[in-house]
């Protein structure tokens, strides 16, 4: 192609200098712009003619394919058991589960050293290392164990899931930054459920003696109750510096108002609100009710004599209904022992099922109680621990 360019230059020059016949010969001039245009057009033509025809191809633009969303990781906390040292303050049976009727896996003796790994939600049992257990762990009543150089509330929480598998949760802790906020004044109207602190009392993050203490309240402090636990052993109240603006205090440290705990929502031992039970359906009057057997009274046990006036309760706790009284010198038959707390079950024909409960204080037992059955907090019989 380059060889043809001089020829084109010559041709353009001759054409520019030629004149028609008979015309005067003008002075030859060179059109530089025309020459440049011709050269460029010729070069384009040659390149196009000699190059093989090619089907134009286009690189597809890179379309960004969206990445599939990454699954949000489930917030799980792996609890690593780090046992702490404890010492027994009594001889005690070791159990397979945190209840007195479970399998007996052996025993410990007074002043024996043990390793405590966790506790149950209520902090009434300790989960301990125990080589004679199939799992390597077992349970002991916490009341018989003194933990050394450690805080109870820092122990992991061991509980059973719906499949009866043991699972662990980290301890519930809460830090108050700065000075605790003042406890608010009573809300208006029906939302107010008053109570007054009677004695110096620990304020905890959940309703259990195994829960972390936030502050100590002094006598005379007014509170607004917002919830309850168990048989009203613990009360939830408005506490701005606590988790979700709430905290817990022992019922024994309170004087409640006229409504007491009536109508307050119930919570579990970790402070989680319980779902209310569905209302009982109205029985169909056209349906014949199923016959039920009337429970027989518990056989009488040893005789006991009262050494002071005593209140008789419907259940083995002072928060239950008062169903009668006994006078100093009255004699009654003891029919059972309460496993939790210091209570006697007594023969009391004037109350449902012919039995009721009194405190063990100021009672002189006149017979042998070694064969008496044990009862739980509701008065139901349970195996001897």
Short mmCIF file of N, CA, C and O in Angstrom, two decimals, residues 7-8 15 44 48 59 86 105 139 158-159 161 195-196 201 203 210 219 234 236 258 262 295 312-313 352 356 378:
data_model
loop_
_atom_site.label_atom_id
_atom_site.label_comp_id
_atom_site.label_asym_id
_atom_site.label_seq_id
_atom_site.Cartn_x
_atom_site.Cartn_y
_atom_site.Cartn_z
N UNK A 7 2.68 7.40 -6.16
CA UNK A 7 1.95 7.48 -7.43
C UNK A 7 0.73 8.38 -7.29
O UNK A 7 0.43 9.20 -8.17
N UNK A 8 0.06 8.30 -6.23
CA UNK A 8 -1.12 9.15 -6.02
C UNK A 8 -0.74 10.60 -5.92
O UNK A 8 -1.43 11.50 -6.43
N UNK A 15 -2.97 16.41 -12.25
CA UNK A 15 -4.35 16.86 -12.43
C UNK A 15 -4.49 18.32 -12.04
O UNK A 15 -5.21 19.10 -12.68
N UNK A 44 -7.12 3.82 3.96
CA UNK A 44 -8.26 3.10 4.55
C UNK A 44 -8.79 2.06 3.58
O UNK A 44 -9.11 0.92 3.96
N UNK A 48 -8.81 -2.05 4.20
CA UNK A 48 -10.10 -2.76 4.21
C UNK A 48 -10.15 -3.84 3.15
O UNK A 48 -10.67 -4.93 3.36
N UNK A 59 -17.65 -8.73 23.19
CA UNK A 59 -17.47 -9.32 24.51
C UNK A 59 -18.68 -8.93 25.36
O UNK A 59 -19.00 -7.75 25.50
N UNK A 86 -15.49 -27.30 96.01
CA UNK A 86 -16.51 -27.19 97.04
C UNK A 86 -16.24 -28.22 98.13
O UNK A 86 -15.47 -29.16 97.93
N UNK A 105 -26.43 -42.58 93.19
CA UNK A 105 -25.14 -42.94 92.58
C UNK A 105 -24.01 -43.00 93.59
O UNK A 105 -22.84 -43.05 93.21
N UNK A 139 -25.56 -35.11 90.59
CA UNK A 139 -26.20 -33.96 91.25
C UNK A 139 -26.13 -34.09 92.77
O UNK A 139 -26.23 -35.18 93.31
N UNK A 158 -27.38 -25.45 84.32
CA UNK A 158 -27.66 -26.74 83.69
C UNK A 158 -29.16 -27.03 83.79
O UNK A 158 -29.73 -26.93 84.88
N UNK A 159 -29.77 -27.37 82.67
CA UNK A 159 -31.19 -27.70 82.68
C UNK A 159 -31.45 -28.79 81.65
O UNK A 159 -30.57 -29.14 80.85
N UNK A 161 -33.73 -30.17 78.37
CA UNK A 161 -34.60 -29.70 77.30
C UNK A 161 -35.79 -30.63 77.12
O UNK A 161 -36.02 -31.54 77.94
N UNK A 195 -45.57 -2.28 97.24
CA UNK A 195 -44.92 -3.11 98.25
C UNK A 195 -43.87 -2.27 98.94
O UNK A 195 -43.35 -1.30 98.36
N UNK A 196 -43.54 -2.63 100.17
CA UNK A 196 -42.55 -1.89 100.95
C UNK A 196 -41.49 -2.85 101.47
O UNK A 196 -41.82 -3.95 101.93
N UNK A 201 -32.34 -5.98 101.86
CA UNK A 201 -32.59 -7.10 100.96
C UNK A 201 -31.78 -6.97 99.68
O UNK A 201 -31.59 -5.86 99.16
N UNK A 203 -31.13 -7.21 95.76
CA UNK A 203 -31.85 -7.08 94.49
C UNK A 203 -31.09 -7.91 93.46
O UNK A 203 -29.89 -7.71 93.27
N UNK A 210 -29.29 -18.09 93.44
CA UNK A 210 -28.10 -18.27 92.62
C UNK A 210 -27.91 -17.16 91.61
O UNK A 210 -26.97 -17.22 90.81
N UNK A 219 -34.74 -0.81 104.37
CA UNK A 219 -36.14 -0.79 104.83
C UNK A 219 -36.81 0.55 104.52
O UNK A 219 -36.18 1.60 104.58
N UNK A 234 -40.69 -15.05 95.09
CA UNK A 234 -39.92 -13.90 94.60
C UNK A 234 -40.86 -12.94 93.90
O UNK A 234 -41.84 -13.35 93.29
N UNK A 236 -41.01 -9.60 91.17
CA UNK A 236 -40.37 -8.71 90.21
C UNK A 236 -40.90 -7.30 90.41
O UNK A 236 -42.08 -7.11 90.72
N UNK A 258 -52.88 -4.49 99.64
CA UNK A 258 -54.06 -5.34 99.87
C UNK A 258 -54.27 -6.40 98.79
O UNK A 258 -54.85 -7.46 99.06
N UNK A 262 -51.91 -11.06 93.52
CA UNK A 262 -53.03 -11.47 92.68
C UNK A 262 -52.98 -10.79 91.32
O UNK A 262 -52.85 -9.56 91.21
N UNK A 295 -59.96 -38.94 97.23
CA UNK A 295 -58.73 -39.41 97.86
C UNK A 295 -58.97 -39.77 99.32
O UNK A 295 -59.72 -39.12 100.03
N UNK A 312 -52.71 -22.90 110.89
CA UNK A 312 -52.76 -24.06 110.00
C UNK A 312 -52.92 -23.53 108.57
O UNK A 312 -53.80 -22.70 108.30
N UNK A 313 -52.08 -24.05 107.64
CA UNK A 313 -52.08 -23.58 106.25
C UNK A 313 -52.54 -24.67 105.31
O UNK A 313 -52.41 -25.87 105.60
N UNK A 352 -59.84 -29.93 103.07
CA UNK A 352 -59.88 -30.84 101.92
C UNK A 352 -58.89 -31.99 102.10
O UNK A 352 -57.73 -31.77 102.47
N UNK A 356 -53.58 -30.86 106.40
CA UNK A 356 -53.15 -29.48 106.27
C UNK A 356 -51.71 -29.39 106.76
O UNK A 356 -51.06 -30.44 106.97
N UNK A 378 -46.45 -28.82 97.14
CA UNK A 378 -47.89 -28.85 96.95
C UNK A 378 -48.58 -29.90 97.82
O UNK A 378 -49.80 -30.07 97.76
#
